[in-house]
Coordinates of C-alpha atoms and ligand atoms in Angstrom, one line a residue:
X52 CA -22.2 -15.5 -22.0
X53 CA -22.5 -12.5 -23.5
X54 CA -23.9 -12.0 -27.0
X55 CA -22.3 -10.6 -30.6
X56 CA -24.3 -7.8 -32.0
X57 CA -25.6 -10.3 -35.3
X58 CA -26.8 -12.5 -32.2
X59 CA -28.6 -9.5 -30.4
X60 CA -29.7 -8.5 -34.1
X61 CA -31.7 -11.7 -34.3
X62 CA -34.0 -10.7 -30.9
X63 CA -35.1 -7.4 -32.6
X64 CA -37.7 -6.6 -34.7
X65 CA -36.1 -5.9 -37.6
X66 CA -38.5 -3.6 -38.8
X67 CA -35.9 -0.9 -39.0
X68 CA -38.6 1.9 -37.3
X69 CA -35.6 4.3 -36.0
X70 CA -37.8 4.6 -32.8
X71 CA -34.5 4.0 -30.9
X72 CA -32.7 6.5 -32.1
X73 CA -30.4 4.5 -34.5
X74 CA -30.9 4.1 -38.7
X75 CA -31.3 0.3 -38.1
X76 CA -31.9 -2.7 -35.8
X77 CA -28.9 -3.7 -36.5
X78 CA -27.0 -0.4 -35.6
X79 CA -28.8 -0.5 -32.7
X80 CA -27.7 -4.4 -31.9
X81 CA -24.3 -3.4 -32.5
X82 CA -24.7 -0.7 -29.7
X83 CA -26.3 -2.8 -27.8
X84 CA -23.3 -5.0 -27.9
X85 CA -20.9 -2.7 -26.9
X86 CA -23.3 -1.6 -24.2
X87 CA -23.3 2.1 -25.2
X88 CA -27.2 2.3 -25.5
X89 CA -30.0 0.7 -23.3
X90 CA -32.3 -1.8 -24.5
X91 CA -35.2 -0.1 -22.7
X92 CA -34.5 2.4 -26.0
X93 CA -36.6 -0.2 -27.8
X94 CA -40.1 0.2 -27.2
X95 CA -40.8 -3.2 -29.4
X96 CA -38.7 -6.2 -27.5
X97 CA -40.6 -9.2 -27.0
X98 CA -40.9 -10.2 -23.3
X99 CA -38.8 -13.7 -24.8
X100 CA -36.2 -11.5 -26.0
X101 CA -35.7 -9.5 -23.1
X102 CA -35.4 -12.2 -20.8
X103 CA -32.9 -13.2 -23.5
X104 CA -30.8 -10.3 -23.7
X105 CA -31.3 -9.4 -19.7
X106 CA -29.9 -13.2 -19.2
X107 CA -27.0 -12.7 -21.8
X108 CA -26.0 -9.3 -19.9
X109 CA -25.8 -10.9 -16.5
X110 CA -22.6 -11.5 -15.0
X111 CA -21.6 -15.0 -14.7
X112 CA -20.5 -15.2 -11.7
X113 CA -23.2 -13.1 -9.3
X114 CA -21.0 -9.9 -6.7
X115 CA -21.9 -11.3 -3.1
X116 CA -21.4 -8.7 -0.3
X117 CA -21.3 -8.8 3.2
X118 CA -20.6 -6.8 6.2
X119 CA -21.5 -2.9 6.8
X120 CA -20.3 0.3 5.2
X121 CA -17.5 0.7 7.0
X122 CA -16.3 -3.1 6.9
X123 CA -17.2 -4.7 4.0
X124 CA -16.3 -8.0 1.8
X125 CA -17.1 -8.2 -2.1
X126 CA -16.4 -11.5 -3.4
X127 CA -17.2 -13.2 -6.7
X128 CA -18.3 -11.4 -10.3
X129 CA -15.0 -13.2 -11.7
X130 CA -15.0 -13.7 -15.0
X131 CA -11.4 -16.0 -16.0
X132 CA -10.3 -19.4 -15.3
X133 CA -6.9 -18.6 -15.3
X134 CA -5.6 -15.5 -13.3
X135 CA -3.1 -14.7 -16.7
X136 CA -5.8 -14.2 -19.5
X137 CA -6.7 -10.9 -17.9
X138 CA -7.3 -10.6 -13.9
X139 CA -8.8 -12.2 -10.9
X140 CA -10.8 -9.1 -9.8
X141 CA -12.7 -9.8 -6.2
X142 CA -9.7 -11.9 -3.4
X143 CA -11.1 -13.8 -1.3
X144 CA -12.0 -13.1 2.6
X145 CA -10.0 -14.6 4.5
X146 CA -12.2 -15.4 8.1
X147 CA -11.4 -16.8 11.5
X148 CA -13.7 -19.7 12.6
X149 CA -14.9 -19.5 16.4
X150 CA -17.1 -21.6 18.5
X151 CA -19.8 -21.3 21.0
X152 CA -19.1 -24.2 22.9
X153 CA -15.8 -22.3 23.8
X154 CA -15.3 -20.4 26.7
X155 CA -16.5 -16.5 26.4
X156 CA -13.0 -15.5 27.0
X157 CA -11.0 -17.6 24.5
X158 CA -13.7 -16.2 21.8
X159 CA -12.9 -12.4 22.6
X160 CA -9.0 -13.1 22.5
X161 CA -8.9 -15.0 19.0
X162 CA -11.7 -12.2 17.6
X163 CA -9.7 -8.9 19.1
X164 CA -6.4 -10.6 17.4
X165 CA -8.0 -11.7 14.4
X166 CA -9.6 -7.8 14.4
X167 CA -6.0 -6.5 15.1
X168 CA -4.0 -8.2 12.8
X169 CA -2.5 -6.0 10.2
X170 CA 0.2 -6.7 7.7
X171 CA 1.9 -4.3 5.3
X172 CA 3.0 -5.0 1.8
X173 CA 4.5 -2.7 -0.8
X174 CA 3.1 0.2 0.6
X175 CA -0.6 -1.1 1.2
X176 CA -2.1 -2.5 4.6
X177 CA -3.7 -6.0 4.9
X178 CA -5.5 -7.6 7.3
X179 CA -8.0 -10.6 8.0
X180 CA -11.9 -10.3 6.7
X181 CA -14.2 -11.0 9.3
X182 CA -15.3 -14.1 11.8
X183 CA -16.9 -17.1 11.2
X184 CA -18.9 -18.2 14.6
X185 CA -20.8 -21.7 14.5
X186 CA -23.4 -22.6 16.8
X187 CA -21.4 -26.1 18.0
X188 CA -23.3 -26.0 20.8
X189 CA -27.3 -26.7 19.4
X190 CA -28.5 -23.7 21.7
X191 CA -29.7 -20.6 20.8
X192 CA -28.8 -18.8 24.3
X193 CA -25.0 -20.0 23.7
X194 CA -25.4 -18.8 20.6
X195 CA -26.3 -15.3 21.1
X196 CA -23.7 -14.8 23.7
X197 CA -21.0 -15.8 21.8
X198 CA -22.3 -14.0 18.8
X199 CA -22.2 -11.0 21.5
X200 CA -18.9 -11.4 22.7
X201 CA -17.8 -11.0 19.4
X202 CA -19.6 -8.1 18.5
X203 CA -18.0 -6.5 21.1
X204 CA -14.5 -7.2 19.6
X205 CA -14.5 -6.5 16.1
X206 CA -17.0 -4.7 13.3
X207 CA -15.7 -7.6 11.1
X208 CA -18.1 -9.0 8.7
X209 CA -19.3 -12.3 9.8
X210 CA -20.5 -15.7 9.0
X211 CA -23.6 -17.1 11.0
X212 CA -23.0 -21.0 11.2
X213 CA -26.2 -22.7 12.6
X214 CA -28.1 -26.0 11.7
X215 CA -31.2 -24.6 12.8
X216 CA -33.5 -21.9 11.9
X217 CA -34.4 -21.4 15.3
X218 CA -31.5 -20.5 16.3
X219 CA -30.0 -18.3 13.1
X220 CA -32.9 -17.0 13.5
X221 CA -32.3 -15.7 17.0
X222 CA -28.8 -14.4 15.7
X223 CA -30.2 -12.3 13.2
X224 CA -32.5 -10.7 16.0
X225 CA -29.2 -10.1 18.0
X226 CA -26.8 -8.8 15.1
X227 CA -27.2 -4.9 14.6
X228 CA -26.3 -3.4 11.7
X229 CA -24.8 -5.8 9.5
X230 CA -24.9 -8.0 6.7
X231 CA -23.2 -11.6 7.5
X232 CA -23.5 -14.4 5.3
X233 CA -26.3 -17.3 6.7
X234 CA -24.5 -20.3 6.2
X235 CA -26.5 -22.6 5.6
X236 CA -29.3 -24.0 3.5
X237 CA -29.2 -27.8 3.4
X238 CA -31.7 -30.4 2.1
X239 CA -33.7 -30.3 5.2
X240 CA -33.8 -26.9 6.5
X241 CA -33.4 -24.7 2.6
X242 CA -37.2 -23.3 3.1
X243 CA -36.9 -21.6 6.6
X244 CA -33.3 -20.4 5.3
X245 CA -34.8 -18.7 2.6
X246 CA -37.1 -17.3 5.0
X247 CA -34.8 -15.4 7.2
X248 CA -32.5 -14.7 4.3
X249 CA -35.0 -12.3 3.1
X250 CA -36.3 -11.2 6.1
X251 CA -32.9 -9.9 7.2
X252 CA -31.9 -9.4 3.8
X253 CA -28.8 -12.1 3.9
X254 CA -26.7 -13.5 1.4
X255 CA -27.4 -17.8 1.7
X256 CA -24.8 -20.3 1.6
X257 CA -25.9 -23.2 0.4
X258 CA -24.5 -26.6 1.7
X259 CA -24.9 -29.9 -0.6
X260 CA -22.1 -32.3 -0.3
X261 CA -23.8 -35.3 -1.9
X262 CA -22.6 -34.3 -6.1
X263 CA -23.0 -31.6 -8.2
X264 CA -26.2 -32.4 -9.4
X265 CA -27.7 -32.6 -6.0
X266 CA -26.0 -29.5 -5.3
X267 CA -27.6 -27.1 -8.6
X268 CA -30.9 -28.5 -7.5
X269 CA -31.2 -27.3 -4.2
X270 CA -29.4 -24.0 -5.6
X271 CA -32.5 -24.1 -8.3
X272 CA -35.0 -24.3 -5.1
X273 CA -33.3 -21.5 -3.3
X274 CA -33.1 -19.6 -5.9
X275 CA -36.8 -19.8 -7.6
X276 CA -37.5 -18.8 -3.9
X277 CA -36.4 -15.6 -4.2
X278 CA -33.1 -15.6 -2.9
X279 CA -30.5 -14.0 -5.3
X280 CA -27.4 -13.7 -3.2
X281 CA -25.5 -17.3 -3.3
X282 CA -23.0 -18.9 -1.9
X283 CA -22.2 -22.5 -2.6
X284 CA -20.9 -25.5 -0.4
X285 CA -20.1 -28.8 -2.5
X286 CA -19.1 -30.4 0.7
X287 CA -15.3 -31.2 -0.8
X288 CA -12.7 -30.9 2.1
X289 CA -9.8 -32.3 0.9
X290 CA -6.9 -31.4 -1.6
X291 CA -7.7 -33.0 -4.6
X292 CA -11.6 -33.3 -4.0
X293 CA -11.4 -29.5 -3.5
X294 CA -8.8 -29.0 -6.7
X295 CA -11.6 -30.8 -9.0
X296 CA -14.8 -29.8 -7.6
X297 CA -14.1 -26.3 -7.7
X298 CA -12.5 -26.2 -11.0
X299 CA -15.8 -28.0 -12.2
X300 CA -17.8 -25.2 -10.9
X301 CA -15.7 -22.0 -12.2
X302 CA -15.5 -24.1 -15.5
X303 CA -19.2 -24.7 -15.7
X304 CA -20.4 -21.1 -14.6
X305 CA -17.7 -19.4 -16.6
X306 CA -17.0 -21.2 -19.9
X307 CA -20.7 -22.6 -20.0
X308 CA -22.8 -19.9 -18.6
X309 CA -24.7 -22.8 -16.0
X310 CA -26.0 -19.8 -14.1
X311 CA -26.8 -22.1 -11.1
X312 CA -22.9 -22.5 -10.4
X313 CA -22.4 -18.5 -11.0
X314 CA -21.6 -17.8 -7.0
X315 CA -18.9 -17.5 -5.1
X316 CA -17.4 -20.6 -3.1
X317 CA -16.9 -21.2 0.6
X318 CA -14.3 -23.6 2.0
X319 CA -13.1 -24.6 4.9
X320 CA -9.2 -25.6 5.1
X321 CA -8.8 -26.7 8.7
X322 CA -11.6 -29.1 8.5
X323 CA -9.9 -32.1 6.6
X324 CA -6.2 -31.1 8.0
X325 CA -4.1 -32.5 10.9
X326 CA -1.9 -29.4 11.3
X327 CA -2.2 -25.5 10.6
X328 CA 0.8 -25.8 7.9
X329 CA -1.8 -28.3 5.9
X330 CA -4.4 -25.6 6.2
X331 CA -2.4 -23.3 5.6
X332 CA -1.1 -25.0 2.2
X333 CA -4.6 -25.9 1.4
X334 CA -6.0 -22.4 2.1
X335 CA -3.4 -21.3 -0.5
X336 CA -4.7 -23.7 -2.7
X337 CA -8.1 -22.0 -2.6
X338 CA -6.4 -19.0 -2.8
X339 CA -5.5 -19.6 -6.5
X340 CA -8.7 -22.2 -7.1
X341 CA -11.0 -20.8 -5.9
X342 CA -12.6 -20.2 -3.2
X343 CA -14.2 -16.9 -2.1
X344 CA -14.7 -17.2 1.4
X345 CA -12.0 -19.6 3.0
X346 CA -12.8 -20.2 6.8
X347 CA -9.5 -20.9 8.9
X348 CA -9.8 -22.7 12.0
X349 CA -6.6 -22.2 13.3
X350 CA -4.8 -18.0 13.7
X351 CA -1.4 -18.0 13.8
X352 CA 0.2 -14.7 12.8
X353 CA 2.6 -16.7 10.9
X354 CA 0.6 -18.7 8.7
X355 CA -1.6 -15.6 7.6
X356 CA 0.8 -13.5 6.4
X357 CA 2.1 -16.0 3.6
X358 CA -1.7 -16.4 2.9
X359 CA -2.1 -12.7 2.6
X360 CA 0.9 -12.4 0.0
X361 CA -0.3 -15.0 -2.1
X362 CA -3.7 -13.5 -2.4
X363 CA -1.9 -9.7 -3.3
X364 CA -0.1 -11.7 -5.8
X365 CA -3.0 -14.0 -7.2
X366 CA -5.2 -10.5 -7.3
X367 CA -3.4 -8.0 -8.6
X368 CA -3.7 -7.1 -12.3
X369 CA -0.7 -8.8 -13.8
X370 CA -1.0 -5.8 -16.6
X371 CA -1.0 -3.4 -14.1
X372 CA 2.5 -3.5 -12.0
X373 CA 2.0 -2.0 -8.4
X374 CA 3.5 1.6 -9.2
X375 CA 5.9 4.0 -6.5
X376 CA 5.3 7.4 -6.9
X377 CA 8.5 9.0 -8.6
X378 CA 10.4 11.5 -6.5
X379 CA 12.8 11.7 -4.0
X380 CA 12.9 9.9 -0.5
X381 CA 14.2 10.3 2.4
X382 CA 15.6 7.4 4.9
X383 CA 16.7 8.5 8.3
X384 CA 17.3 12.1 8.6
X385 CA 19.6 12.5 5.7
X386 CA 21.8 15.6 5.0
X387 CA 23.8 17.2 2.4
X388 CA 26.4 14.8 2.4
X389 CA 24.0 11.7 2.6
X390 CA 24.1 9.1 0.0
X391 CA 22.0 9.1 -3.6
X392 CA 20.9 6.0 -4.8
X393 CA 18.6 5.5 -7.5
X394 CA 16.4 2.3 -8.8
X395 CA 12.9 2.2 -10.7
X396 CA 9.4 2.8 -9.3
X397 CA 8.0 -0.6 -9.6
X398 CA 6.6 -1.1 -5.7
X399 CA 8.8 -4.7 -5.3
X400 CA 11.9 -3.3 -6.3
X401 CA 11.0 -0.1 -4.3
X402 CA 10.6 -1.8 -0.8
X403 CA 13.5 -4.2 -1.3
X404 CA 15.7 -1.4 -2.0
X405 CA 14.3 0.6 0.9
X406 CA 14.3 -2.2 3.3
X407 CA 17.9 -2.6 3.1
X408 CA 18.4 0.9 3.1
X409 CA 16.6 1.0 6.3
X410 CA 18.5 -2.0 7.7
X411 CA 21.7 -0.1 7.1
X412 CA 21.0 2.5 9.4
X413 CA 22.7 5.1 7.2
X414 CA 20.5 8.1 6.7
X415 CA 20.2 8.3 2.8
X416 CA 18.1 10.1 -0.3
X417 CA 17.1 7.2 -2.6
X418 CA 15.9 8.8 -6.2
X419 CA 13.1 6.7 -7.7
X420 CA 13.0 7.2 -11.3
X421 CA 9.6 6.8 -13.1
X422 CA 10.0 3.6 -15.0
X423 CA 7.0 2.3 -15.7
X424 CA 6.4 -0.1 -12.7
X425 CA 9.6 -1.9 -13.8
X426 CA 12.1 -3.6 -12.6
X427 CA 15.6 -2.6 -12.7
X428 CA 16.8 -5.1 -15.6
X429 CA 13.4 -5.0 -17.2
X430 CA 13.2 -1.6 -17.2
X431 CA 16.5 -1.0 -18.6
X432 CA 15.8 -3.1 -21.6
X433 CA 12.5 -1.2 -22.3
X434 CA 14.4 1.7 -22.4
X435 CA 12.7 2.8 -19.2
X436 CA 15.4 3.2 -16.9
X437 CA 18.5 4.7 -19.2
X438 CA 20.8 7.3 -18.2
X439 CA 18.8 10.2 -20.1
X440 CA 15.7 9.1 -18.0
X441 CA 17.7 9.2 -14.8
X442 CA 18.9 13.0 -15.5
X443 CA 16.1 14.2 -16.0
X444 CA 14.5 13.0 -13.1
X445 CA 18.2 14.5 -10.9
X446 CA 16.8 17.6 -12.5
X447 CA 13.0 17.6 -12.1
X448 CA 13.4 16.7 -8.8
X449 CA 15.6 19.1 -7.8
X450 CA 18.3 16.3 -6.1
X451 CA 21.2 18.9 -6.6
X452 CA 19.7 21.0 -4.0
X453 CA 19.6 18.4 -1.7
X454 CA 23.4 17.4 -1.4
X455 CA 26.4 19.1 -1.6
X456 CA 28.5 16.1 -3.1
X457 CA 27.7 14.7 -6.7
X458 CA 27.6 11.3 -6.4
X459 CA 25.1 9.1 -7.2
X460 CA 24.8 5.4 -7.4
X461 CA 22.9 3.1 -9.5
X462 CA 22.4 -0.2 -9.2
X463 CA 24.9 -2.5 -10.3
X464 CA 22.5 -4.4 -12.2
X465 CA 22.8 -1.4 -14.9
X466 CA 26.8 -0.9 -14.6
X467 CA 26.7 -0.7 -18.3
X468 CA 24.9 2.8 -18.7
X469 CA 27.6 4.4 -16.0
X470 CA 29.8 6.6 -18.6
X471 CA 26.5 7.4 -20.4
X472 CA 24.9 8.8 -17.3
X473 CA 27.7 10.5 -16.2
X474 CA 28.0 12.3 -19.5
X475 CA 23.8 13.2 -19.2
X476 CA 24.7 14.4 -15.6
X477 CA 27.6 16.5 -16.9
X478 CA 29.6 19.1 -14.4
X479 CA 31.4 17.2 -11.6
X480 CA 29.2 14.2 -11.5
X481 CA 30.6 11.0 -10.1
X482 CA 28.0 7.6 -10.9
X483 CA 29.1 5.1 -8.5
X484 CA 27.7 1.2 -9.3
X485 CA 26.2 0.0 -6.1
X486 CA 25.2 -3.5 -5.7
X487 CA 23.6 -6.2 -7.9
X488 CA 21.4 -7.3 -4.8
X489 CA 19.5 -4.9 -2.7
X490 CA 20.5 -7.6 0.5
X491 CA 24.0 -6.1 -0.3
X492 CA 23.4 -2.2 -0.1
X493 CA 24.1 -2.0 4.0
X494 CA 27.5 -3.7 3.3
X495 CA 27.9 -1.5 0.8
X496 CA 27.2 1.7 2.4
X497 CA 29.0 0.5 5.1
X498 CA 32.3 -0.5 3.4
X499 CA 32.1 1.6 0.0
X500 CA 30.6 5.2 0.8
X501 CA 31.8 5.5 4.0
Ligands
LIG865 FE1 -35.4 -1.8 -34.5 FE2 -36.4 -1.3 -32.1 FE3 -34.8 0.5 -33.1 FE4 -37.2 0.1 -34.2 S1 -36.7 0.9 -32.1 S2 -35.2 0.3 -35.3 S3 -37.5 -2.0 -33.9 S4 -34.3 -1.6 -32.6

């Protein structure tokens, strides 16, 4: 938790020396607060105090990263229990669980789909985070050739899932260059763990399904070890076990700074479920509460891309709407006498309109207007998407040059600032109110321009 400047104020001196720079300890404190100075500035701070103020400054929740430069997963350093009081900052990686006690050649098919999926949303390109392969088999030889075979599909981050040290241990020997995520440290095996997660320089997960307690003490062993980068395990599987368990942990690590919960969660969906639309509904679950890695055991296509949208939703800045760059598009191979339509330049809005106007098949110029990310009602009652707004942007984008009629239409939604905009437009301009619906712009094209 992170401390007020009086509270900082306290730790210091207070012998107002002005070796730091500032008048007083307390001008210094308040800096220190709004982290504008360092505290290394002050060459009198108690070894207690620093550990103080170095514990005050930490995160809560601790940035675990695996994977290589190229393919990389950063989850964790959250710092709300609820998505709306500012942002959930780090999704969660979503990974694929394989086995070794498969055959070689199911492995490399679910990995090289799992490495190929991709999935585009408003303008951005998703896909799935990495592989999780467990050692089901006991043996290390099996191990390493799976953990081969999927090397040779994907650069994926991945998720090392063996009992024992032995045989993570001959993993790690085998990987390359990357960083996967040991998983994991238990009551029994925590020490040789530890071992190899600093010899290959590892995040540790850290499994403990037998309470919360039991769970923070083996995190306390792991950590005093040396080990910094922490994943917990509580062992819940199910839908409510999960719901409360988790919550428990953000709650305690965020609201009451118990540093030993401050890591990111794994969880495993498919393991308590009968079908892949439970683990699919529970994986959204995690989604929103809150898992950081969530380990599928069942790829469909299908079922990720609903996973996918919920996570853009859950982790996009709520304050921040996805933005369209203003301008002037193109659909088809439109000409002179192609249709204008106009809407706003918030992203949803964007691709709905544009997807219909695709579906259409009618080659068209669609005008988005710069509205603040908005959407079309919204941004209409902000003032955002008015007829003066509109002109200008016919005019700064230079639309007259593009057709040779004067028509444009707007969306029926804002019908209201029709005479308004025509009167803006001025000359021969004709505003023609499309559709309330973007589903209903090919019909309208269709039937109405034409
Ligand atoms: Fe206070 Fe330290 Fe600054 Fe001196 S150097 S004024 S003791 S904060």
């Amino acid at each position: 938790m992170p401390l007020n400047a009086l509270q900082i104020y306290k730790l210091l001196p207070k012998t107002n020396c002005k070796e730091c720079g500032f008048p007083t300890c307390l001008a210094f404190a308040m800096k220190l607060a709004a982290k504008q100075v360092e505290l290394d500035a002050c060459p009198y701070v108690s070894d207690e105090a620093k550990a103080a103020l170095i514990a005050a400054s930490r995160p809560p929740m601790r940035l675990i990263t695996i994977g290589s430069d190229e393919h990389k997963i950063e989850v964790g350093n959250e710092t709300e229990l609820f998505r709306h009081d500012r942002s959930f900052y780090h999704p969660p990686g979503l990974m694929v669980r394989v086995k070794d006690t498969q055959p070689i050649g199911e492995i490399e098919e679910t990995v090289s789909q799992v490495d190929g999926y991709s999935v585009e949303l408003v303008g951005m390109t998703f896909g799935l985070d990495g592989i999780a392969l467990e050692n089901a088999s006991g043996e290390a030889n099996a191990y390493v050739k799976a953990l081969k075979a999927v090397r040779a599909n994907t650069d994926l981050p991945l998720i090392l899932m063996a009992e024992d040290p032995k045989v993570m241990a001959a993993a790690l020997e085998n990987l390359g260059d990357t960083v996967p995520l040991i998983y994991a440290a238990t009551e029994e095996n925590w020490s040789d763990m530890v071992e190899l997660a600093q010899k290959h320089k590892c995040p540790l997960a850290v499994y403990e399904a037998d309470g919360l307690n039991e769970l923070a003490g083996l995190v306390e062993k792991v950590e005093e070890a040396g080990v910094e980068d922490i994943v917990l395990d509580p062992g819940t599987r199910g839908f409510s076990d999960s719901l409360s368990v988790l919550t428990q942990i953000r709650r305690l690590a965020l609201k009451h700074n118990f540093h030993l919960f401050g890591y990111p969660i794994i969880t495993f969906p498919g393991e308590k479920t009968d079908s892949i639309e439970e683990e699919t509904i529970l994986a959204g679950q995690y989604i929103a509460k809150y898992g950081g890695f969530i380990v599928l055991d069942r790829f469909d296509p299908a079922e990720v891309y609903p996973l996918i949208t919920l996570r853009l939703n859950i982790y996009t800045d709520p304050r921040e709407p996805i933005q369209m760059e203003p301008g002037i598009y193109e659909f088809g191979e439109p000409t002179a006498d192609s249709p204008l339509l106009t809407t706003t330049n918030f992203s949803l809005t964007y691709f709905s309109v544009a997807g219909e106007i695709e579906a259409s098949g009618v080659p068209s110029w669609l005008l988005v207007t710069a509205s603040e990310g908005m959407s079309v009602l919204t941004a209409w009652a902000a003032g955002n998407f008015d007829a003066e707004r509109i002109a200008k942007d016919v005019k700064k984008f230079g639309v007259a040059d593009k057709i040779s009629h004067r028509k444009i239409i707007i969306p029926g939604l804002v019908a209201v600032i029709m005479g308004e905009l025509e009167e803006e437009l001025g000359g021969d301009w004709e505003v023609m109110v499309g559709p309330k619906e973007a589903m209903e712009i090919p019909r309208y094209l269709e039937e109405v321009w034409r």
